[in-house]
Each structure stands twice: as structure tokens, then as C-alpha cells.
């Protein structure tokens, strides 16, 4: 709850600064790349500083690969299906948004760097909503679809959401959450670039 | 590629720090501060004029579709593997 409030507060502050002080906003925008690189470095640092997941990697590897591949394929396929319903949205654009895998900070910045500003805003909102909705619905998802389903639903947010998921599914799924989040986090820039290149 | 390399570099640095067994109590606070600053910077990129009800509905639609798609794909594959 506190975390959610902080995230929304920072986002709204950024929007307010952009609207009220456009000159300052332009100057601050130059810090985006160093900030996102610091974030990436810290993601890696956190993974490296607790190597317990490496010891259990082999045990969970097969299942982690199945969950990760299904998450990517299912997300992209359903985004494509959604674009058939929403005729104003191109299939590639819907898939680009879904390729964020709930990693809202990275996916929106990647799209913004490619000059896709409207899609960047859509990606930010959509992936933020995916993380919030999936974490809020963990008990329901476990009840309806089983213990592995919340990991697929939260996608790359399953590491930060691990306390919520393991409270419902069980503690033995913590490592699986972390490994899947790691694989899916790495997939985000690759998928985004690939979809942009494919045009 | 740059992002992937940065994650791998961070992983290597983290592993080295972990091996040296030096305590790193401020890591989670630094990570939170960086995450929040990235979100603030993302807010700077948002043009409020482009955010409307249609965009919000579309964002929610894609989010729910992607979420359900991944769950359905996973339970289908797992049930096929069980057989």
C-alpha cells in the first residue's frame, strides 16, 4: 500500500513538473538514461548479492522456463487478439505494450527512446495496471488456476510480488518467483527491440 | 543490449560483494530511491493532454488480456505435460 502510494505520488509529481515547468522538465529528461541504467545495475546487483537462487536454479529451471515461455507467448498472443477487437490499435503496438511484461519503468522508457510517445504512455499505464491488478487478484488466481498462475500473471513483477504470492501459494515458490522474474526482465528489452525491428 | 549488459555487470558486482561478505544494509533503500526517481522521470515524459478515458480503457484492456493470456497458456501447457 505504501509502495503503491509512493509510486503513484512520484508519477504524479513528474507529470505536474512537466505540465507546470516545461523548461525544467526538458533539463531533467537528460537524466532518464543514467537513471534507468542505475536501475538495471541495481536489479543485477540484488540478484548477485543473494545467490541462493543459483543453488536452486537446476531444481526449478525446467518449470521456470515453462512458466516464462508461457507468459511471453500467452501475453503476446492475447495482445494480438485484443488488437482484433480494438481496430484503432495496430497488432504490433498492442504486442509492444504487452511485451513490457509488467516491467512498466523499463518498457515505457524503451518505447519513448524509440520516439513512440503515445505508446510509451499506454505501456506505462497498461503494465502498471497489470502488476497492480495481478497482485491484488493473487488469492483469486490461485483458487481458479492453481499455484503457478500468479507467477505468470504478475510476470516480471513476481519478484517484488513474491511476498504476496508465497503467502497464498506457499514459501517453496519464492525461488521460482525470483527466477521467472529474472528471465522475464531480461526478455523485456529483447522483445521490445525485436517487435520494433519487425515493424 | 546495453540494458542486458548492465544487468549482467550488476550481477557480477553483486556476486563479488556477496563473496567478500561485506554487509550492504542500504541496498534496498538505494534501489527504492532509484526506482522512484525513474518513475518521476517517466512522469516527465507523460503529456497529460494525451491521457484520456479511451487510453485508460485500452491500457486496462491490454493488461487484462495479457494477464489472462499468460495464465491460460500456462495451465494449458501444464495440463498437456501432465498427460
Coordinates of C-alpha atoms in Angstrom, one line a residue:
Chain A
X1 CA 0.0 0.0 0.0
X2 CA 2.8 2.4 1.0
X3 CA 4.8 1.4 -2.0
X4 CA 1.8 1.9 -4.3
X5 CA 1.2 5.3 -2.9
X6 CA 4.9 6.3 -3.4
X7 CA 4.9 5.1 -7.0
X8 CA 1.7 7.0 -7.9
X9 CA 3.0 10.1 -6.0
X10 CA 6.3 10.1 -7.9
X11 CA 4.5 9.6 -11.2
X12 CA 2.0 12.4 -10.5
X13 CA 4.9 14.7 -9.4
X14 CA 6.7 14.1 -12.7
X15 CA 3.5 14.8 -14.6
X16 CA 2.9 18.0 -12.6
X17 CA 6.5 19.2 -13.1
X18 CA 6.2 18.5 -16.9
X19 CA 3.0 20.5 -17.1
X20 CA 3.9 23.4 -14.8
X21 CA 7.6 23.8 -15.6
X22 CA 8.3 22.6 -19.1
X23 CA 11.8 24.1 -19.3
X24 CA 12.9 22.4 -16.1
X25 CA 11.3 19.2 -17.3
X26 CA 13.4 19.3 -20.5
X27 CA 16.6 19.7 -18.5
X28 CA 15.7 16.8 -16.2
X29 CA 14.8 14.5 -19.0
X30 CA 18.5 14.1 -19.8
X31 CA 18.8 12.1 -16.5
X32 CA 16.5 9.4 -17.8
X33 CA 19.1 7.1 -19.4
X34 CA 21.6 7.3 -16.4
X35 CA 18.7 6.6 -14.0
X36 CA 17.4 3.6 -16.0
X37 CA 20.9 2.2 -16.2
X38 CA 21.4 2.6 -12.5
X39 CA 18.1 0.7 -12.0
X40 CA 19.3 -2.1 -14.3
X41 CA 22.6 -2.2 -12.4
X42 CA 20.8 -2.5 -9.1
X43 CA 18.5 -5.2 -10.4
X44 CA 21.6 -7.2 -11.3
X45 CA 23.3 -6.3 -8.0
X46 CA 20.3 -7.5 -6.0
X47 CA 20.3 -10.8 -7.9
X48 CA 24.1 -11.2 -7.4
X49 CA 24.1 -10.3 -3.7
X50 CA 21.7 -13.1 -2.8
X51 CA 22.9 -16.1 -4.8
X52 CA 20.6 -18.6 -3.0
X53 CA 18.6 -18.8 -6.3
X54 CA 21.6 -20.1 -8.1
X55 CA 21.9 -23.1 -5.8
X56 CA 18.3 -24.0 -6.5
X57 CA 18.4 -23.0 -10.2
X58 CA 18.7 -26.5 -11.5
X59 CA 15.8 -27.8 -9.5
X60 CA 13.5 -25.1 -10.7
X61 CA 14.9 -24.5 -14.2
X62 CA 12.5 -26.6 -16.2
X63 CA 9.4 -25.2 -14.5
X64 CA 10.8 -21.6 -14.7
X65 CA 11.4 -22.0 -18.4
X66 CA 7.8 -23.3 -18.9
X67 CA 6.3 -20.5 -16.9
X68 CA 8.4 -17.8 -18.6
X69 CA 7.8 -19.1 -22.1
X70 CA 4.0 -19.5 -21.5
X71 CA 3.9 -15.9 -20.0
X72 CA 5.6 -14.4 -23.1
X73 CA 3.6 -16.4 -25.6
X74 CA 0.3 -16.0 -23.8
X75 CA 0.7 -12.3 -23.3
X76 CA 1.7 -11.5 -26.8
X77 CA -1.0 -13.8 -28.3
X78 CA -3.7 -12.2 -26.2
X79 CA -2.5 -8.7 -27.0
X80 CA -2.7 -9.6 -30.7
X81 CA -6.3 -10.9 -30.1
X82 CA -7.1 -7.7 -28.3
X83 CA -5.9 -5.7 -31.3
X84 CA -8.5 -7.5 -33.4
X85 CA -11.3 -6.2 -31.1
X86 CA -9.8 -2.7 -30.9
X87 CA -9.5 -1.7 -34.5
X88 CA -7.8 1.6 -33.8
X89 CA -4.8 -0.3 -32.3
X90 CA -2.2 -2.0 -34.6
X91 CA -1.3 -5.6 -33.7
X92 CA 2.4 -4.6 -33.4
X93 CA 1.5 -1.8 -31.0
X94 CA -0.6 -4.0 -28.8
X95 CA 2.1 -6.6 -28.7
X96 CA 4.8 -3.9 -27.9
X97 CA 2.7 -2.8 -24.9
X98 CA 2.2 -6.4 -23.7
X99 CA 6.0 -7.1 -24.2
X100 CA 6.6 -4.9 -21.1
X101 CA 5.6 -8.0 -19.0
X102 CA 4.6 -5.6 -16.2
X103 CA 8.1 -4.1 -16.1
X104 CA 6.5 -0.6 -16.6
X105 CA 9.5 1.5 -15.9
X106 CA 11.7 -0.1 -18.5
X107 CA 9.2 -0.8 -21.2
X108 CA 7.8 2.8 -21.3
X109 CA 11.3 4.3 -21.4
X110 CA 12.4 1.9 -24.2
X111 CA 9.3 2.9 -26.3
X112 CA 9.9 6.6 -25.5
X113 CA 13.5 6.3 -26.7
X114 CA 12.2 5.0 -30.0
X115 CA 10.0 8.1 -30.4
X116 CA 6.8 6.2 -29.7
X117 CA 5.5 8.7 -27.1
X118 CA 1.8 7.8 -27.1
X119 CA 2.6 4.1 -27.0
X120 CA 5.1 4.8 -24.1
X121 CA 2.3 6.3 -22.0
X122 CA 0.0 3.4 -22.9
X123 CA 2.7 0.9 -22.0
X124 CA 3.3 2.7 -18.6
X125 CA -0.4 2.6 -17.7
X126 CA -1.0 -0.9 -19.0
X127 CA 2.0 -2.6 -17.3
X128 CA 1.4 -0.7 -14.1
X129 CA -2.2 -1.8 -14.1
X130 CA -1.1 -5.4 -14.9
X131 CA 1.1 -5.5 -11.9
X132 CA -1.4 -3.9 -9.5
X133 CA -4.3 -6.0 -10.7
X134 CA -2.4 -9.3 -10.7
X135 CA -1.1 -8.7 -7.2
X136 CA -4.5 -7.7 -5.9
X137 CA -6.0 -10.8 -7.5
X138 CA -3.4 -13.4 -6.3
X139 CA -5.8 -15.3 -4.0
X140 CA -8.5 -15.5 -6.7
X141 CA -6.0 -16.5 -9.4
X142 CA -4.6 -19.3 -7.1
X143 CA -8.1 -20.5 -6.4
X144 CA -9.2 -20.6 -10.0
X145 CA -6.0 -21.5 -11.9
X146 CA -3.5 -23.1 -9.4
X147 CA -0.4 -22.1 -7.6
X148 CA 1.8 -21.3 -10.6
X149 CA -0.7 -19.0 -12.3
X150 CA 0.1 -15.8 -10.2
X151 CA 3.7 -16.0 -11.3
X152 CA 2.6 -16.0 -14.9
X153 CA 0.1 -13.2 -14.2
X154 CA 2.5 -10.9 -12.4
X155 CA 5.3 -11.7 -15.0
X156 CA 8.4 -9.7 -14.2
X157 CA 6.8 -8.3 -11.1
X158 CA 6.8 -11.7 -9.4
X159 CA 10.0 -11.0 -7.5
X160 CA 8.7 -7.8 -5.9
X161 CA 5.3 -9.5 -5.5
X162 CA 6.9 -12.7 -4.1
X163 CA 5.8 -12.0 -0.5
X164 CA 2.1 -11.7 -1.7
X165 CA 2.4 -14.8 -3.9
X166 CA 4.1 -17.0 -1.4
X167 CA 1.6 -16.0 1.3
X168 CA -1.1 -17.7 -0.8
X169 CA 0.8 -20.3 -2.8
X170 CA 3.4 -21.4 -0.3
X171 CA 7.0 -20.5 0.6
X172 CA 8.5 -23.1 -1.7
X173 CA 7.6 -20.9 -4.7
X174 CA 9.8 -18.0 -3.7
X175 CA 12.8 -19.1 -5.7
X176 CA 10.6 -19.9 -8.7
X177 CA 9.1 -16.3 -8.5
X178 CA 12.6 -14.8 -8.5
X179 CA 14.0 -16.9 -11.4
X180 CA 10.9 -16.2 -13.5
X181 CA 11.1 -12.5 -12.8
X182 CA 14.8 -12.5 -13.8
X183 CA 14.1 -14.4 -17.1
X184 CA 11.2 -12.1 -17.9
X185 CA 13.0 -8.9 -17.0
X186 CA 15.8 -9.9 -19.5
X187 CA 13.1 -10.7 -22.1
X188 CA 11.6 -7.2 -22.0
X189 CA 14.3 -5.2 -23.9
X190 CA 14.9 -8.1 -26.3
X191 CA 11.2 -8.5 -27.1
X192 CA 10.7 -4.7 -27.5
X193 CA 13.6 -4.3 -29.8
X194 CA 12.6 -7.4 -31.8
X195 CA 9.0 -6.1 -32.3
X196 CA 10.3 -2.7 -33.3
X197 CA 12.7 -4.2 -35.9
X198 CA 9.9 -6.5 -37.2
X199 CA 7.9 -3.3 -37.7
Chain B
X1 CA 21.8 -5.0 -25.4
X2 CA 23.1 -2.1 -23.2
X3 CA 20.4 -2.9 -20.6
X4 CA 21.2 -6.6 -20.6
X5 CA 24.9 -5.9 -20.2
X6 CA 24.2 -3.5 -17.3
X7 CA 22.1 -6.2 -15.5
X8 CA 24.9 -8.8 -16.0
X9 CA 27.5 -6.2 -14.8
X10 CA 25.4 -5.6 -11.7
X11 CA 25.0 -9.3 -11.1
X12 CA 28.8 -9.7 -11.2
X13 CA 29.4 -6.8 -8.9
X14 CA 26.7 -8.1 -6.5
X15 CA 28.3 -11.6 -6.5
X16 CA 31.7 -10.2 -5.8
X17 CA 30.3 -8.1 -2.9
X18 CA 28.4 -11.1 -1.7
X19 CA 31.6 -13.2 -1.7
X20 CA 33.5 -10.6 0.2
X21 CA 30.8 -10.9 2.9
X22 CA 30.7 -7.2 3.4
X23 CA 27.3 -6.1 4.8
X24 CA 25.3 -3.8 2.4
X25 CA 22.4 -2.5 4.6
X26 CA 21.4 0.4 2.3
X27 CA 20.9 -1.6 -0.9
X28 CA 17.1 -1.8 -0.6
X29 CA 16.9 1.9 0.2
X30 CA 19.1 2.9 -2.7
X31 CA 17.1 0.6 -5.0
X32 CA 13.9 2.2 -3.9
X33 CA 15.3 5.7 -4.4
X34 CA 16.5 4.9 -7.9
X35 CA 13.1 3.2 -8.8
X36 CA 11.2 6.2 -7.5
X37 CA 13.4 8.7 -9.4
X38 CA 13.0 6.6 -12.6
X39 CA 9.2 6.8 -12.1
X40 CA 9.4 10.5 -11.5
X41 CA 11.4 10.9 -14.8
X42 CA 8.8 8.8 -16.5
X43 CA 6.2 11.2 -15.3
X44 CA 8.2 14.0 -17.1
X45 CA 7.6 12.2 -20.4
X46 CA 3.9 11.9 -19.9
X47 CA 2.0 14.5 -21.9
X48 CA -1.2 14.9 -19.8
X49 CA -3.1 16.1 -22.9
X50 CA -2.6 12.6 -24.4
X51 CA -4.1 10.8 -21.4
X52 CA -7.8 10.3 -21.8
X53 CA -10.5 7.8 -20.9
X54 CA -10.1 5.9 -24.1
X55 CA -6.4 5.4 -23.4
X56 CA -7.1 4.3 -19.9
X57 CA -9.6 1.7 -21.1
X58 CA -7.2 0.5 -23.7
X59 CA -4.4 0.2 -21.1
X60 CA -6.7 -1.8 -18.8
X61 CA -7.9 -4.0 -21.8
X62 CA -4.3 -4.9 -22.8
X63 CA -3.3 -5.5 -19.2
X64 CA -6.2 -7.9 -18.5
X65 CA -5.8 -9.6 -21.9
X66 CA -2.0 -10.2 -21.3
X67 CA -2.6 -11.4 -17.8
X68 CA -5.3 -13.9 -18.8
X69 CA -3.4 -15.0 -21.9
X70 CA -0.3 -15.9 -19.9
X71 CA -2.3 -17.8 -17.2
X72 CA -4.4 -19.7 -19.8
X73 CA -1.3 -20.6 -21.8
X74 CA 0.4 -21.8 -18.7
X75 CA -2.4 -24.0 -17.4
X76 CA -2.9 -25.4 -20.9
X77 CA 0.8 -26.4 -21.3
X78 CA 0.9 -27.8 -17.7
X79 CA -2.2 -29.9 -18.2
X80 CA -0.7 -31.2 -21.6
X81 CA 2.6 -32.1 -19.8
X82 CA 0.7 -33.9 -17.0
X83 CA -0.9 -36.2 -19.6

